[in-house]
Coordinates of C-alpha atoms in Angstrom, one line a residue:
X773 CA -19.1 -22.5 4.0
X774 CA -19.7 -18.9 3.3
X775 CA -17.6 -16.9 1.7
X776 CA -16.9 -13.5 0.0
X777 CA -15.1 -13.5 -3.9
X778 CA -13.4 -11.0 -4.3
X779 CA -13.3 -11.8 -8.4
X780 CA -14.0 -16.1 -10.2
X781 CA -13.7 -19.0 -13.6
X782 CA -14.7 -21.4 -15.6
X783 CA -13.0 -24.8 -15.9
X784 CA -12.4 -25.9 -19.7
X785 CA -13.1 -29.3 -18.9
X786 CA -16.7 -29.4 -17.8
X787 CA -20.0 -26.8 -18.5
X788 CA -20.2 -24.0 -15.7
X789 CA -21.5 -24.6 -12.7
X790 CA -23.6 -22.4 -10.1
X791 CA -20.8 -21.4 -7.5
X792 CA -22.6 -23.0 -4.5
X793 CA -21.7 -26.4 -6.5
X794 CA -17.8 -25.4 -6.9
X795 CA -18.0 -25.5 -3.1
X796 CA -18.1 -28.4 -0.2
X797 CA -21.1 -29.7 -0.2
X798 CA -21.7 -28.1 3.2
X799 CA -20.4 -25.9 6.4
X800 CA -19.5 -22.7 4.7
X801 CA -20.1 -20.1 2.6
X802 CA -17.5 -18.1 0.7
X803 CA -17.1 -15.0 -0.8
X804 CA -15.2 -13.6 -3.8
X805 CA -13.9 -10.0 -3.7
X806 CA -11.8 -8.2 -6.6
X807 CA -9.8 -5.9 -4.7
X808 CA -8.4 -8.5 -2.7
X809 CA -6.1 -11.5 -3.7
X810 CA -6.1 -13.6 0.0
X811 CA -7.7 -16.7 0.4
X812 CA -9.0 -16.4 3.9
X813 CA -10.7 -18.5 6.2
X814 CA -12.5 -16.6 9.3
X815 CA -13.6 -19.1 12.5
X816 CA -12.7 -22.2 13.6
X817 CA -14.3 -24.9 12.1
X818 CA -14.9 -28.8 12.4
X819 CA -11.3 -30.8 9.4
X820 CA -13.9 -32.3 7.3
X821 CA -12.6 -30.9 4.5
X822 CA -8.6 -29.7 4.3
X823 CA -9.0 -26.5 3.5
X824 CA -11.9 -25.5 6.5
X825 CA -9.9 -26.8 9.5
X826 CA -9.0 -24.9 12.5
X827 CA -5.1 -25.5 11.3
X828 CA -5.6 -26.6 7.5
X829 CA -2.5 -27.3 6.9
X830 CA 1.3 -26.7 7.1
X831 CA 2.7 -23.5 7.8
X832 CA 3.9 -21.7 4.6
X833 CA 7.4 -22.1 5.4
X834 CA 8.2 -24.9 8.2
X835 CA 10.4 -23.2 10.5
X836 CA 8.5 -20.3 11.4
X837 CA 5.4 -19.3 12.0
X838 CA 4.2 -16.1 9.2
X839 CA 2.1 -13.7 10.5
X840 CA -1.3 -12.2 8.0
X841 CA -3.1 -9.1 7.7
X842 CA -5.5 -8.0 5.6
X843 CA -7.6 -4.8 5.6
X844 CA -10.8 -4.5 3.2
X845 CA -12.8 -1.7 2.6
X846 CA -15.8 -3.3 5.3
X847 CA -13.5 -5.0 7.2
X848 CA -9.9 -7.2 8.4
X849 CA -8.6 -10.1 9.6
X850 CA -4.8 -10.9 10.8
X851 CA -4.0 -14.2 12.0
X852 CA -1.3 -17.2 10.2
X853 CA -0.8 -18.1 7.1
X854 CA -0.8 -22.2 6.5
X855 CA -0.8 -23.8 2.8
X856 CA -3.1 -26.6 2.0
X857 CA -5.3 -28.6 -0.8
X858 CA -8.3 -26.6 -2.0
X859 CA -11.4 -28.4 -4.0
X860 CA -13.2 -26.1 -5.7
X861 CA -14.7 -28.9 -7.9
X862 CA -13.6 -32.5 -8.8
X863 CA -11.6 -31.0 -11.3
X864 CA -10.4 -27.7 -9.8
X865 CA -8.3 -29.0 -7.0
X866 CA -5.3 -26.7 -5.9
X867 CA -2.3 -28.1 -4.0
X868 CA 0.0 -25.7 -1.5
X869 CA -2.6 -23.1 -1.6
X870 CA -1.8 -20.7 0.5
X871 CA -4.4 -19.5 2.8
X872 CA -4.6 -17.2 5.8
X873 CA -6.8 -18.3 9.4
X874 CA -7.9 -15.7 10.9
X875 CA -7.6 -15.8 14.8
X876 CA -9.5 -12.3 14.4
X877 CA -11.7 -11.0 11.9
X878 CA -14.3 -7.7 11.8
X879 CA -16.9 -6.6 8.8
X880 CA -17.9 -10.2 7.6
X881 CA -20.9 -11.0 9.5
X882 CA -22.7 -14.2 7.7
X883 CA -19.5 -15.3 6.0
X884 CA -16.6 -18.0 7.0
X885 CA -14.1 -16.2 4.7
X886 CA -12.8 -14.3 1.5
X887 CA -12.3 -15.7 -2.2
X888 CA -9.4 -13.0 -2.9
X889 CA -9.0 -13.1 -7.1
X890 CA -7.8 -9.7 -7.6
X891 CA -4.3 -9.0 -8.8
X892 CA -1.4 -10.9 -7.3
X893 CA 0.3 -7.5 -6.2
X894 CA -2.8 -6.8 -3.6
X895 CA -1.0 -9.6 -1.8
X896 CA 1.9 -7.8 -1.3
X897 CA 2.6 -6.8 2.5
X898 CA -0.2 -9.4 3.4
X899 CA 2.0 -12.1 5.0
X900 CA 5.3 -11.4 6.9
X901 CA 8.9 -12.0 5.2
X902 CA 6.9 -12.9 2.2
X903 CA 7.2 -10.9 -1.1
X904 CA 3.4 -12.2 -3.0
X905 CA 1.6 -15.3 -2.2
X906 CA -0.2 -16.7 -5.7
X907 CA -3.9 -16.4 -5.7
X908 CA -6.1 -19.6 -6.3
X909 CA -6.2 -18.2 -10.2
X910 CA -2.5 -18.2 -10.2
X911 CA -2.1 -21.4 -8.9
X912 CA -4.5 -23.5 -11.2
X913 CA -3.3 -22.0 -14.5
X914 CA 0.6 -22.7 -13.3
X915 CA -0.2 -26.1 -12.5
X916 CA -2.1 -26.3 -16.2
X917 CA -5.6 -27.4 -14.9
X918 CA -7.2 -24.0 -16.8
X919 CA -5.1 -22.9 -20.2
X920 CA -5.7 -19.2 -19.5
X921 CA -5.6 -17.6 -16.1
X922 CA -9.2 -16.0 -16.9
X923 CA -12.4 -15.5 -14.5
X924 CA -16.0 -15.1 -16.2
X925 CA -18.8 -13.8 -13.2
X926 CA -22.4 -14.2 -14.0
X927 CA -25.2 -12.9 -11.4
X928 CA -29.0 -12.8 -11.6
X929 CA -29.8 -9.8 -10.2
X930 CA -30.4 -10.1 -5.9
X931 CA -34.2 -9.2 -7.1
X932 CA -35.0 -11.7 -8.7
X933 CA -36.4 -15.1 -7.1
X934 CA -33.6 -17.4 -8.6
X935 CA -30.8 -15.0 -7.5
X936 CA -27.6 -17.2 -7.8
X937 CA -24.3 -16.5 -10.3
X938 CA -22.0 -18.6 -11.4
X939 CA -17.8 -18.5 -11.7
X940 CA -16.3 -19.4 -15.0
X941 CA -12.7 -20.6 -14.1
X942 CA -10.4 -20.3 -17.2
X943 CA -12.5 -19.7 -19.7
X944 CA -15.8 -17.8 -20.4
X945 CA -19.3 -19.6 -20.8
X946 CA -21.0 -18.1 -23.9
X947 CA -24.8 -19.6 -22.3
X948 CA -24.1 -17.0 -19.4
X949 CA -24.1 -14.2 -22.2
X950 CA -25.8 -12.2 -25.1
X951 CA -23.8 -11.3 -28.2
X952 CA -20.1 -10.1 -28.2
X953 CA -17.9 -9.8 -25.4
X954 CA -16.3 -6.2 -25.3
X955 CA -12.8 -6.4 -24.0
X956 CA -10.8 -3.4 -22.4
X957 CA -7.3 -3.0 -21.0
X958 CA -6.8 -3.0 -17.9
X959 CA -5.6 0.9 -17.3
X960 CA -2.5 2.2 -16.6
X961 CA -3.6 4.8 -14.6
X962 CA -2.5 4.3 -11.3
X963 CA -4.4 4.0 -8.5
X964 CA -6.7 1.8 -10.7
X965 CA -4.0 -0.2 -12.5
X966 CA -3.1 -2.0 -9.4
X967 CA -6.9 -3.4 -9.7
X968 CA -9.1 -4.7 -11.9
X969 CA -9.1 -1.1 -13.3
X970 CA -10.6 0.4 -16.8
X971 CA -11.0 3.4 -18.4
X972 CA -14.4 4.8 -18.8
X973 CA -16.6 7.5 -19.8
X974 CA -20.6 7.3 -17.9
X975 CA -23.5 9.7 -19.5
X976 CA -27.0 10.6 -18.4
X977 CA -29.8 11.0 -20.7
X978 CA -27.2 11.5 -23.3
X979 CA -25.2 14.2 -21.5
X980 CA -21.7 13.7 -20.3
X981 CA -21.6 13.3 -16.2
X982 CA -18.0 11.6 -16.3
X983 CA -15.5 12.2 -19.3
X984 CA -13.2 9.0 -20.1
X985 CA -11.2 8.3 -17.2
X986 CA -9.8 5.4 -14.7
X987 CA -12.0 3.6 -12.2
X988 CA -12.0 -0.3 -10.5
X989 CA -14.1 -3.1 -11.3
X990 CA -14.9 -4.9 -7.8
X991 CA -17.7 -7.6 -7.0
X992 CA -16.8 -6.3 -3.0
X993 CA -18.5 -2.9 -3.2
X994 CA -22.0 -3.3 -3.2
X995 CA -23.0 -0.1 -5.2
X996 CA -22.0 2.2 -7.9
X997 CA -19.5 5.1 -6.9
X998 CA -18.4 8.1 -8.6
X999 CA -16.4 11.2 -8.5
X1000 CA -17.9 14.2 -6.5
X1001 CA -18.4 15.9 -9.3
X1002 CA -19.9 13.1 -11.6
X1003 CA -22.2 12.2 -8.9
X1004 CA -23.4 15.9 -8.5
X1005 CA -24.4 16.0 -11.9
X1006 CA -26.5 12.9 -11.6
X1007 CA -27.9 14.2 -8.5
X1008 CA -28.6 17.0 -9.9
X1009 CA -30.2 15.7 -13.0
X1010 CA -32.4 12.7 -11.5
X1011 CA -33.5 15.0 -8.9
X1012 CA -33.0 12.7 -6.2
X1013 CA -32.5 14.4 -3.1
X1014 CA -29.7 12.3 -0.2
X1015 CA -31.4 9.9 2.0
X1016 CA -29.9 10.6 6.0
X1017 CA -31.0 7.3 7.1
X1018 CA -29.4 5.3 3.6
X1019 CA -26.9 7.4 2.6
X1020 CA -27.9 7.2 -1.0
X1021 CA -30.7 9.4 -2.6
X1022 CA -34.3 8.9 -2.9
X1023 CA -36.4 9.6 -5.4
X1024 CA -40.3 10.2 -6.2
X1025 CA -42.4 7.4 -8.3
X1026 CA -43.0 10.4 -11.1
X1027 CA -39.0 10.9 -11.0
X1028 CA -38.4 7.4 -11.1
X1029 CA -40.8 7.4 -14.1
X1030 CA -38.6 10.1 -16.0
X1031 CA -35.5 8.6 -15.0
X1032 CA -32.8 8.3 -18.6
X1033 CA -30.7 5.5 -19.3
X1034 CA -27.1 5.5 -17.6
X1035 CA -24.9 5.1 -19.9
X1036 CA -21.3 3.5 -19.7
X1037 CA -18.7 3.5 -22.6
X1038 CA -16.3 1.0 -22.0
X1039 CA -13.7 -0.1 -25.2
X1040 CA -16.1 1.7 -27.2
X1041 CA -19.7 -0.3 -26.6
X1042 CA -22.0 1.2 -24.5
X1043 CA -23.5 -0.7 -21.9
X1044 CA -26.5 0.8 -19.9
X1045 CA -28.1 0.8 -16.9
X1046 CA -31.8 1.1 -17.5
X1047 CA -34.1 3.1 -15.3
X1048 CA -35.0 -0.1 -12.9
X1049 CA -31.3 -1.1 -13.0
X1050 CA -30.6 2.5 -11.6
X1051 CA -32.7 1.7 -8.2
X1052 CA -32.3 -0.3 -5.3
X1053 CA -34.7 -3.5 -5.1
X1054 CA -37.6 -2.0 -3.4
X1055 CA -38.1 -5.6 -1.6
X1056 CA -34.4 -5.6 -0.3
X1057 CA -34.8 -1.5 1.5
X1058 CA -35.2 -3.0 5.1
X1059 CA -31.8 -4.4 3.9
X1060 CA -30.7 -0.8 4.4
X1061 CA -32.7 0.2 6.5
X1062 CA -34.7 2.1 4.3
X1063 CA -38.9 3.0 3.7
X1064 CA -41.0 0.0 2.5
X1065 CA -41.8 1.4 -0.7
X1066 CA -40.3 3.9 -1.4
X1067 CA -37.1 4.5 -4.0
X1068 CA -33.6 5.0 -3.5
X1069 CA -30.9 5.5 -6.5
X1070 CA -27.6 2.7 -6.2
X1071 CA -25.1 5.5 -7.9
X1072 CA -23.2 7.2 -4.8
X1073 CA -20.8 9.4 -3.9
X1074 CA -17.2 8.2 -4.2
X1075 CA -15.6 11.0 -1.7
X1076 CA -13.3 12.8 -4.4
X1077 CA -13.3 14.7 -7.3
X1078 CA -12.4 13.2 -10.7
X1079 CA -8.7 13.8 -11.6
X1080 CA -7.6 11.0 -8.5
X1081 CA -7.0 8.0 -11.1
X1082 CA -9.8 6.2 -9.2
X1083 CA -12.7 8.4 -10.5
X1084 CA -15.4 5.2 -9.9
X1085 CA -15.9 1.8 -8.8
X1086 CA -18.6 -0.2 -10.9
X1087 CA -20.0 -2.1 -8.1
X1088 CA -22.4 -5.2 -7.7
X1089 CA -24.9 -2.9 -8.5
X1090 CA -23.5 -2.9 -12.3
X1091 CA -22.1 -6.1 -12.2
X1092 CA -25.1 -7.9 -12.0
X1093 CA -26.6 -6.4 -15.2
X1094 CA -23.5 -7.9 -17.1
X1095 CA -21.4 -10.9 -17.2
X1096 CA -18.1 -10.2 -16.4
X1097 CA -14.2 -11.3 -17.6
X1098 CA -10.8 -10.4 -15.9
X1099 CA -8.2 -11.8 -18.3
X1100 CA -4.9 -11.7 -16.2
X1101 CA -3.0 -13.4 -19.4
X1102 CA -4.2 -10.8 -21.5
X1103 CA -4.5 -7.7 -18.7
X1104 CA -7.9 -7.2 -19.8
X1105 CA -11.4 -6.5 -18.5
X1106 CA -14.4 -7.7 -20.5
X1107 CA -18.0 -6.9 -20.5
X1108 CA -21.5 -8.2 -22.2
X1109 CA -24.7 -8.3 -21.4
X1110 CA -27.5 -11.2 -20.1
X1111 CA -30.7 -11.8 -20.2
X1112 CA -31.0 -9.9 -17.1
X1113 CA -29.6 -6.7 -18.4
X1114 CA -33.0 -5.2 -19.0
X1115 CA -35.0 -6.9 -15.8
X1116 CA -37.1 -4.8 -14.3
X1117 CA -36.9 -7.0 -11.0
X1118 CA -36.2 -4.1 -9.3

């Protein structure tokens, strides 16, 4: 089964495990997304496994049937809302999980459904004459199979030949990660504290593009985004000039050459984003439809100035530099780096 996370975690009991083997052994592929909190299943689909058939399950409440909706930022899907088992693993089974089947669905080409493990307020207005629905984090910490409702993420990078990650579900996997993990509160900024949303400053080459201010974390947007006036600054100072065919800009192999280090100061550690961590992976641009060979820059333009409370959105694109934790015991976001931080893959 494919699917889309939309944020994941590792299970005390037994060593982390590459998400493909937290999943049925076959059928489907699923996704996780941070700024969602639905489990959602897209398609119909043969009962070989509860929580992939066609009607897996019981309606949420047995007298009626409830009615879901969810919009993304690539996509939807409306359809009912059933409760059933989900196996992540042998040990990460989840009981009266609720999960919406989508009788429609648009923006998810390639994948069977959405892993949401954002905040449980996302869910809110998602299913009719229901207040929340608990997410699949929610559910295994209140039934006790993890101790902390916690979430580690671990890519290697989509350039590389192994590209896989893994999910850490309740607890962090310190093999995943080099030296200290750097916590930060989730912000209170609003629109960003009703994500997994931190407060940040970025620099370029040492310079200031993006004083401290609130953003999201999100595994679901593929690139980095930043205020208007952050991302002119970086324009501006890379040189890159705005690709009409990508959308992003493109650079020369000399400015690529004399491209700084990004910088990001989050809880007071700086983590950065190296010159090749700063490009798209040349072998994935007839991904985007973009030149065989030539460069294009993954920061982009968020739409808005700074000032909104939602000033950036560190993307994939960062995300898989970095191993990642969203603490929802502690309201925190953590950060450290991999091996891969400093790949050159790109």
């Amino acid at each position: 089964m494919a699917a889309i996370l939309c944020t994941g975690a590792n299970f005390l009991a037994k060593p982390t495990e590459p998400l493909l083997r937290f999943l049925p052994g076959r059928g489907f592929s699923m996704g996780w997304h941070h700024t969602s909190a639905a489990y959602s299943i897209f398609g119909t689909t043969t009962p070989e496994y509860s929580w992939t058939a066609t009607r897996p399950g019981t309606p949420l409440f047995p007298c009626e049937s409830l009615f879901a909706s969810v919009s993304y930022g690539s996509g939807s899907f409306s359809g009912e809302e059933y409760t059933d088992t989900v196996t992540l693993s042998d040990s990460l089974v989840i009981t009266g999980q609720s999960i919406g089947v989508a009788s429609s669905a648009t923006g998810f080409s390639g994948v069977d459904g959405i892993l949401g493990i954002g905040p449980v307020a996302l869910t809110s207005g998602t299913v009719s004459n229901t207040d929340t629905v608990p997410t699949v984090t929610d559910n295994l910490y209140s039934a006790g199979t993890i101790n902390t409702e916690v979430i580690g993420i671990y890519y290697v990078p989509a350039a590389e030949s192994d590209a896989t990650g893994t999910l850490d579900f309740g607890a962090t996997d310190d093999s995943q990660y080099t030296g200290d993990i750097t916590y930060t509160p989730v912000t209170s900024t609003s629109p960003a504290s009703g994500y997994w949303g931190i407060d940040q400053s970025i620099s370029y080459g040492g310079s200031t593009i993006l004083e401290s201010t609130a953003g999201i974390v999100d595994t679901g947007t593929t690139l980095l985004l930043l205020a208007s006036d952050a991302f002119s600054k970086y324009e501006k100072a890379t040189g890159g000039t705005l690709d009409s065919t990508t959308g992003l800009l493109k650079i020369t192999s000399s400015q690529y050459s004399a491209l700084s280090d990004l910088d990001f100061n989050i809880g007071g550690t700086t983590f950065t984003l190296n010159a090749n961590a700063q490009i798209w992976p040349r072998s994935l641009n007839s991904q985007i439809g973009g030149e065989s060979g030539s460069i294009y820059l993954i920061a982009s333009d968020i739409g808005t100035n700074s000032g909104t409370g939602l000033d950036f959105i560190n993307g994939y694109a960062f995300l898989e530099r970095f191993y990642s934790v969203f603490d929802t015991t502690n309201s925190q976001v953590g950060f450290a780096t991999t091996q891969y931080t400093t790949s050159t893959s790109n």
